[in-house]
Coordinates of C-alpha atoms in Angstrom, one line a residue:
M1363 CA 117.7 90.2 97.4
T1364 CA 119.2 89.7 100.7
D1365 CA 120.7 92.8 102.4
I1366 CA 123.0 92.1 105.4
I1367 CA 124.5 95.4 106.7
D1368 CA 128.2 95.0 107.6
P1369 CA 128.4 95.9 111.3
T1370 CA 132.2 96.4 111.4
L1371 CA 132.5 100.0 110.2
G1372 CA 129.7 101.2 112.3
L1373 CA 131.0 99.6 115.4
K1374 CA 134.5 101.2 114.8
R1375 CA 132.8 104.6 114.1
R1376 CA 131.1 104.4 117.5
T1377 CA 134.3 103.2 119.1
L1378 CA 136.2 106.2 117.8
L1379 CA 133.5 108.9 118.4
Q1380 CA 132.1 107.4 121.6
G1381 CA 135.0 106.4 123.7
T1382 CA 134.6 106.6 127.4
A1383 CA 135.7 110.1 127.6
G1384 CA 133.4 111.2 124.7
I1385 CA 130.5 109.5 126.3
L1386 CA 131.1 111.2 129.6
A1387 CA 131.6 114.5 128.0
T1388 CA 128.4 114.3 126.1
G1389 CA 126.3 112.9 129.0
I1390 CA 125.0 110.1 126.6
A1391 CA 124.6 106.7 128.3
P1392 CA 126.3 103.9 126.3
F1393 CA 123.7 102.0 124.3
V1394 CA 123.1 98.5 125.6
H1395 CA 124.2 97.0 122.3
A1396 CA 127.5 98.9 122.0
Q1397 CA 129.1 95.9 123.9
D1398 CA 126.7 93.1 123.1
K1399 CA 125.8 93.6 119.5
V1400 CA 122.1 92.7 118.9
V1401 CA 121.2 91.3 115.5
L1402 CA 117.5 90.8 114.5
R1403 CA 116.8 88.1 111.8
Y1404 CA 114.1 89.6 109.6
L1405 CA 112.1 87.0 107.7
G1406 CA 110.0 88.1 104.7
T1407 CA 110.0 88.5 100.9
A1408 CA 112.7 90.4 99.1
V1409 CA 110.3 93.1 98.1
N1410 CA 109.7 94.1 101.8
Q1411 CA 113.4 94.0 102.8
D1412 CA 114.7 97.4 102.0
K1413 CA 118.4 98.2 102.4
A1414 CA 117.7 101.9 103.2
I1415 CA 115.4 101.0 106.1
A1416 CA 118.0 98.6 107.6
E1417 CA 120.7 101.1 107.2
K1418 CA 118.7 104.0 108.8
F1419 CA 117.5 101.8 111.7
K1420 CA 121.2 100.8 112.4
A1421 CA 122.3 104.4 112.3
D1422 CA 119.7 105.5 114.6
T1423 CA 119.9 102.7 117.1
G1424 CA 123.0 100.6 116.6
I1425 CA 120.9 97.4 116.1
E1426 CA 121.6 95.3 113.0
I1427 CA 118.8 94.0 110.8
Q1428 CA 119.8 90.7 109.0
Y1429 CA 117.4 90.0 106.1
V1430 CA 116.3 86.5 105.4
A1431 CA 114.6 86.7 102.0
V1432 CA 112.2 83.9 100.9
T1433 CA 109.0 83.6 98.8
T1434 CA 105.5 84.4 100.2
D1435 CA 104.7 80.6 100.6
D1436 CA 108.1 80.0 102.3
V1437 CA 107.6 82.8 104.8
T1438 CA 104.5 80.9 106.0
K1439 CA 106.3 77.5 105.9
R1440 CA 109.2 78.7 107.8
A1441 CA 107.0 80.4 110.4
V1442 CA 105.1 77.1 111.0
T1443 CA 108.1 74.7 110.7
A1444 CA 111.2 76.6 111.8
P1445 CA 110.3 79.3 114.4
N1446 CA 113.7 79.6 115.7
S1447 CA 115.1 80.7 112.4
F1448 CA 113.9 84.2 112.7
D1449 CA 113.3 87.0 115.3
L1450 CA 111.0 89.3 113.3
I1451 CA 108.6 88.3 110.6
D1452 CA 107.0 90.4 107.9
T1453 CA 104.0 88.4 106.5
E1454 CA 100.6 89.0 105.0
F1455 CA 97.6 89.1 107.3
F1456 CA 96.0 86.1 105.4
S1457 CA 98.9 83.9 106.4
L1458 CA 98.0 84.3 110.1
K1459 CA 95.2 81.5 110.1
K1460 CA 98.0 79.1 109.4
I1461 CA 100.8 80.6 111.6
V1462 CA 98.9 81.7 114.9
P1463 CA 97.5 78.3 115.7
T1464 CA 101.1 76.9 115.9
G1465 CA 101.9 79.3 118.8
N1466 CA 105.1 80.3 117.0
L1467 CA 104.2 84.1 117.2
K1468 CA 104.3 86.1 120.5
G1469 CA 101.4 88.4 120.9
I1470 CA 102.6 92.0 120.6
D1471 CA 102.0 94.0 123.8
S1472 CA 100.3 97.1 122.7
K1473 CA 101.4 98.8 126.0
R1474 CA 105.0 98.6 124.7
V1475 CA 104.2 100.1 121.3
K1476 CA 104.4 103.9 121.7
N1477 CA 102.1 104.5 118.6
A1478 CA 99.6 101.8 119.1
D1479 CA 96.8 104.3 119.3
K1480 CA 97.8 105.8 116.0
I1481 CA 97.6 102.6 113.9
T1482 CA 95.1 103.2 111.3
S1483 CA 91.5 102.3 112.1
L1484 CA 91.2 100.3 108.9
F1485 CA 93.1 97.5 110.7
T1486 CA 92.0 98.1 114.4
K1487 CA 88.3 98.7 113.6
G1488 CA 87.7 97.8 109.9
E1489 CA 86.8 101.4 109.3
V1490 CA 88.0 104.5 107.3
A1491 CA 86.7 107.8 108.3
G1492 CA 84.2 106.2 110.6
K1493 CA 82.7 104.0 107.9
K1494 CA 82.9 100.2 107.7
V1495 CA 84.8 98.9 104.7
G1496 CA 84.3 95.5 103.1
D1497 CA 85.6 92.6 105.0
Q1498 CA 85.2 89.6 102.8
G1499 CA 88.4 87.4 102.7
T1500 CA 90.9 87.9 105.5
A1501 CA 90.3 91.4 106.5
P1502 CA 93.0 92.4 109.0
V1503 CA 90.5 93.3 111.7
K1504 CA 89.4 89.7 111.9
V1505 CA 92.9 88.5 112.8
I1506 CA 94.9 91.5 114.3
Y1507 CA 94.0 90.8 118.0
L1508 CA 95.0 87.8 120.1
E1509 CA 93.5 86.6 123.3
G1510 CA 96.9 87.0 125.0
E1511 CA 100.7 87.0 124.6
K1512 CA 100.9 83.3 124.2
S1513 CA 97.5 82.8 122.5
K1514 CA 96.9 80.5 119.7
A1515 CA 93.6 82.0 119.0
F1516 CA 92.3 85.3 117.6
A1517 CA 90.3 87.6 119.8
K1518 CA 86.8 88.6 118.6
S1519 CA 87.3 92.2 119.8
A1520 CA 90.2 94.6 120.5
T1521 CA 92.7 93.4 123.2
Q1522 CA 96.1 94.3 124.6
F1523 CA 97.9 91.8 122.3
M1524 CA 98.2 92.1 118.5
S1525 CA 99.4 89.6 116.0
L1526 CA 101.1 92.0 113.6
I1527 CA 101.8 95.7 113.4
P1528 CA 100.9 96.8 109.9
T1529 CA 103.8 97.5 107.5
T1530 CA 102.5 98.1 103.9
Y1531 CA 99.0 97.8 102.5
N1532 CA 97.1 98.9 99.4
A1533 CA 94.1 98.4 97.3
D1534 CA 94.3 96.8 93.9
T1535 CA 92.2 97.2 90.9
L1536 CA 92.5 97.0 87.0
G1537 CA 95.3 98.7 85.0
I1538 CA 94.2 100.1 81.7
R1539 CA 95.7 101.8 78.6
P1540 CA 93.3 104.8 78.2
D1541 CA 95.1 105.8 75.0
L1542 CA 94.1 102.5 73.3
I1543 CA 90.8 101.9 74.9
K1544 CA 89.6 105.5 74.3
R1545 CA 86.4 105.4 76.5
P1546 CA 85.5 105.5 80.2
I1547 CA 86.1 102.2 82.2
G1548 CA 84.0 101.8 85.3
S1549 CA 83.4 98.2 86.1
W1550 CA 85.3 95.0 86.9
A1551 CA 83.0 93.5 84.2
E1552 CA 85.1 95.2 81.4
L1553 CA 87.9 92.6 82.0
L1554 CA 85.8 90.1 80.1
N1555 CA 84.1 92.4 77.7
P1556 CA 84.4 90.8 74.1
E1557 CA 85.4 94.2 72.9
F1558 CA 88.8 93.5 74.5
K1559 CA 89.1 89.9 73.2
G1560 CA 92.6 88.8 73.1
K1561 CA 93.9 91.9 74.8
T1562 CA 93.3 91.2 78.5
A1563 CA 95.3 89.4 81.2
I1564 CA 94.6 88.0 84.6
L1565 CA 97.0 87.5 87.5
N1566 CA 98.2 83.8 87.7
I1567 CA 98.4 83.6 91.5
P1568 CA 95.5 81.3 92.3
S1569 CA 94.3 82.8 95.5
I1570 CA 94.5 86.3 94.1
G1571 CA 93.5 85.6 90.6
I1572 CA 90.2 83.8 91.5
M1573 CA 89.3 86.8 93.6
D1574 CA 89.7 89.1 90.6
A1575 CA 87.6 86.7 88.6
A1576 CA 85.0 86.8 91.3
M1577 CA 84.8 90.5 91.1
V1578 CA 84.1 90.2 87.4
V1579 CA 81.5 87.5 88.1
E1580 CA 79.5 89.7 90.5
A1581 CA 79.9 92.7 88.4
K1582 CA 78.3 90.9 85.5
G1583 CA 75.4 89.9 87.7
I1584 CA 76.1 86.1 87.3
H1585 CA 76.6 85.1 91.0
K1586 CA 76.6 86.9 94.3
Y1587 CA 79.2 85.4 96.8
A1588 CA 78.7 85.2 100.4
D1589 CA 82.5 85.6 100.7
K1590 CA 84.7 86.0 97.7
G1591 CA 87.7 85.1 99.9
N1592 CA 86.2 81.9 101.1
M1593 CA 84.2 80.2 98.4
T1594 CA 82.4 76.9 98.5
K1595 CA 83.4 74.2 96.2
E1596 CA 80.2 75.0 94.1
E1597 CA 81.2 78.6 93.9
I1598 CA 84.8 77.6 92.8
D1599 CA 83.4 75.4 90.2
K1600 CA 81.1 78.1 88.9
T1601 CA 84.0 80.7 88.8
I1602 CA 86.4 78.4 87.1
E1603 CA 83.9 77.3 84.5
F1604 CA 83.3 81.0 83.7
L1605 CA 87.0 81.5 83.2
I1606 CA 87.5 78.5 81.1
K1607 CA 84.7 79.5 78.8
A1608 CA 86.2 83.0 78.5
K1609 CA 89.6 81.5 77.7
Q1610 CA 88.3 79.1 75.1
D1611 CA 86.7 82.1 73.5
G1612 CA 90.0 83.8 73.2
Q1613 CA 89.5 86.5 75.7
F1614 CA 92.9 86.3 77.4
R1615 CA 96.2 87.4 75.9
A1616 CA 98.3 86.2 78.9
F1617 CA 98.2 85.0 82.5
W1618 CA 101.1 86.9 84.3
K1619 CA 103.0 85.9 87.5
S1620 CA 105.6 88.6 87.9
F1621 CA 105.6 92.4 88.1
D1622 CA 107.9 92.7 85.1
E1623 CA 105.5 90.5 82.9
S1624 CA 102.6 92.8 83.7
V1625 CA 104.7 95.9 82.9
N1626 CA 105.8 94.4 79.5
L1627 CA 102.3 93.3 78.5
M1628 CA 100.9 96.7 79.1
A1629 CA 103.8 98.9 77.9
S1630 CA 103.8 96.9 74.5
G1631 CA 100.2 97.3 74.0
E1632 CA 99.6 93.5 73.7
V1633 CA 97.2 94.0 76.6
V1634 CA 94.9 97.0 77.2
I1635 CA 93.2 96.0 80.5
Q1636 CA 94.4 93.6 83.2
S1637 CA 94.9 92.7 86.7
M1638 CA 97.6 95.0 87.9
W1639 CA 99.6 96.4 90.9
S1640 CA 99.9 100.1 91.5
P1641 CA 103.8 100.2 91.2
A1642 CA 103.5 98.3 87.8
V1643 CA 101.3 101.1 86.6
A1644 CA 103.9 103.6 87.7
A1645 CA 106.6 101.6 86.0
V1646 CA 104.6 101.8 82.7
R1647 CA 104.1 105.5 83.1
S1648 CA 107.7 106.0 83.7
K1649 CA 108.4 104.9 80.2
G1650 CA 106.2 107.7 78.9
I1651 CA 103.3 105.4 78.1
A1652 CA 99.7 106.2 79.2
C1653 CA 98.6 103.8 81.8
K1654 CA 95.9 104.2 84.6
Y1655 CA 95.0 102.4 87.8
Q1656 CA 91.3 102.5 87.2
P1657 CA 88.9 103.0 90.1
L1658 CA 85.9 100.8 89.7
K1659 CA 82.3 101.1 91.0
E1660 CA 82.5 97.7 92.7
G1661 CA 85.5 98.6 94.8
Y1662 CA 89.0 97.3 95.3
R1663 CA 90.6 93.9 96.3
S1664 CA 92.9 94.8 99.2
W1665 CA 96.0 93.3 100.9
G1666 CA 98.1 94.1 103.8
G1667 CA 101.2 92.9 105.6
G1668 CA 102.6 93.3 109.0
L1669 CA 105.6 92.9 111.5
G1670 CA 105.3 90.0 114.0
L1671 CA 107.5 88.7 116.8
A1672 CA 108.9 85.2 117.1
S1673 CA 107.6 83.4 120.3
H1674 CA 111.2 82.5 121.4
L1675 CA 112.2 86.2 121.8
K1676 CA 113.2 87.3 125.3
G1677 CA 115.5 89.7 127.1
A1678 CA 117.7 92.0 125.0
Q1679 CA 116.4 90.4 121.8
L1680 CA 112.9 91.1 122.6
D1681 CA 113.7 94.5 123.7
A1682 CA 115.4 95.2 120.4
A1683 CA 112.5 93.8 118.5
Y1684 CA 110.1 96.3 120.2
E1685 CA 112.7 99.1 119.6
Y1686 CA 112.4 98.2 115.9
I1687 CA 108.6 98.2 115.9
N1688 CA 108.6 101.6 117.8
W1689 CA 111.2 103.0 115.4
Y1690 CA 109.3 101.6 112.3
T1691 CA 106.0 103.3 113.3
S1692 CA 107.6 106.7 114.4
G1693 CA 107.4 108.2 110.9
W1694 CA 110.5 108.0 108.9
V1695 CA 109.6 104.6 107.5
G1696 CA 106.0 105.7 107.0
G1697 CA 106.9 108.7 104.8
Y1698 CA 109.3 106.5 102.9
L1699 CA 106.7 103.8 102.1
N1700 CA 103.9 106.5 101.4
R1701 CA 106.2 108.0 98.7
Q1702 CA 106.4 104.6 97.0
G1703 CA 102.6 104.5 96.7
Y1704 CA 102.1 102.1 99.6
Y1705 CA 100.3 103.1 102.8
S1706 CA 101.8 103.0 106.2
A1707 CA 100.5 101.9 109.6
C1708 CA 100.6 105.3 111.4
M1709 CA 99.7 107.9 109.1
D1710 CA 99.9 110.8 111.7
T1711 CA 103.7 110.1 112.4
A1712 CA 104.4 109.6 108.6
K1713 CA 103.0 113.1 107.8
N1714 CA 105.9 114.6 109.8
F1715 CA 108.4 113.2 107.3
M1716 CA 106.6 114.2 104.1
T1717 CA 106.3 117.6 102.5
A1718 CA 102.9 119.2 102.2
D1719 CA 102.9 118.6 98.5
E1720 CA 103.8 115.0 98.9
W1721 CA 101.1 114.5 101.6
G1722 CA 98.6 116.3 99.4
Y1723 CA 99.4 114.0 96.4
W1724 CA 99.8 110.7 98.0
I1725 CA 97.3 110.8 100.8
E1726 CA 94.7 113.6 100.1
G1727 CA 94.3 113.1 96.4
K1728 CA 95.2 116.6 95.5
A1729 CA 97.0 117.6 92.3
A1730 CA 100.6 117.9 92.7
Q1731 CA 102.0 121.4 92.9
G1732 CA 105.5 120.3 91.8
D1733 CA 107.1 117.1 90.4
I1734 CA 106.6 114.1 92.7
L1735 CA 109.8 112.2 93.4
S1736 CA 110.5 108.7 94.5
P1737 CA 112.5 108.0 97.7
E1738 CA 115.6 107.9 95.4
G1739 CA 114.9 111.2 93.9
K1740 CA 113.5 110.1 90.5
V1741 CA 110.5 111.9 89.0
M1742 CA 107.5 109.7 89.4
E1743 CA 104.8 112.2 88.4
K1744 CA 104.8 115.6 86.9
A1745 CA 103.3 118.7 88.6
G1746 CA 99.6 118.8 88.1
A1747 CA 99.1 115.0 88.3
V1748 CA 96.4 113.4 90.6
R1749 CA 96.9 110.0 92.1
D1750 CA 94.8 107.3 90.5
G1751 CA 91.9 106.5 92.8
G1752 CA 92.2 109.8 94.7
S1753 CA 92.7 110.1 98.4
F1754 CA 93.4 107.4 101.0
E1755 CA 89.8 107.7 102.2
E1756 CA 88.4 107.3 98.6
R1757 CA 90.7 104.3 97.9
M1758 CA 90.9 102.4 101.1
G1759 CA 87.3 103.4 101.9
H1760 CA 86.0 101.4 99.0
V1761 CA 87.7 98.1 99.7
A1762 CA 85.4 95.1 98.7
C1763 CA 87.4 92.2 99.7
W1764 CA 90.9 91.1 101.1
N1765 CA 93.5 88.6 100.0
S1766 CA 92.9 85.4 101.8
V1767 CA 93.5 81.7 101.9
M1768 CA 90.2 79.7 101.4
D1769 CA 89.1 76.7 103.5
E1770 CA 88.9 74.9 100.1
D1771 CA 92.3 76.3 99.0
R1772 CA 93.7 72.9 97.8
Y1773 CA 90.6 72.3 95.7
M1774 CA 90.6 75.8 94.4
V1775 CA 94.3 75.6 93.3
R1776 CA 93.6 72.4 91.5
R1777 CA 90.7 73.8 89.6
W1778 CA 92.6 77.1 88.9
N1779 CA 95.4 75.0 87.4
E1780 CA 92.8 73.2 85.1
F1781 CA 91.7 76.7 83.9
I1782 CA 95.3 77.6 83.1
A1783 CA 95.8 74.3 81.3
A1784 CA 92.4 74.5 79.4

């Protein structure tokens, strides 16, 4: 999905409404891009390239966002091999270990980011409500600070320069069909409980699926990992052999790769417990089918993405990129994303763009007073509903590990493929 906003109509409208006389009469200085139109090429996956955000930004600033939609892997490849093909990048924090050493990202000067001090402490300190959260894998706090604007290395503590400004993040767990299971589920170990033989599924994206498997292995007391996001070859072997045995015993119904696959498996009842994403659970519920995003005692596997600057940016283009970051973190986008079930970088500013009931439901874990609507106005949850996992603090405060790319990534992918083929 590539959304490129047509600039012609907007430009004509400004010309008609803000002719010289109109500008002088209103006392509004002409915006710098009224004469020299600025276009920011925004590299990312389609799911993070929202037409409504681009349109709102253009309406507010006159700057055009031109989306460049590619796969997650291709975001990283392009960042490494074609740094002049984009201006802004929306990428996951785990990709930074591959991108930052190339020097293709410019350190974001926090002194130019108006709400830098409001960015969630989950990213800047690795804390929620003053308490440390799990940092196995590529926890954003490990890679969010750079040594300088042109640095190719991460800083070990907070600095003036940041690699990315957080966009969306969340904490993932298992989805279940409570109407078909009919008993409490409280552990990752349940994914491989023989009781659900032939009715479970796991995510077939190697770097994420193996971490879900590791959560199960630890929950069952089979092995304790030093870092589930960066296993040794021996740990990879142990995990894959465990999965192969479960597969040969007939535990799995499927190995899904897409959002729609996971929704269909759960909605049909073919699967009653599986790796799942929060919006997919909401999609099942929207069909009138019971589905729950189940909090588990061992915690969540988390992920996060952010906005970065291409190193070639300068002058008006660089100013426009900072304007986008400042606009993005000023609240409207935050409220828009929070209402989709994601979390935003600056919660304080987002709160100003949500109703008290929306904030209570999505962020504080309170029962909805009225129906909860999507940004498009569709009913997502009925009055009385409580968000699975509870409040932001309960959910993000119980992160166990973060999506990552292992040092032994190639070996892990080869072994994972052996498991899928077994």
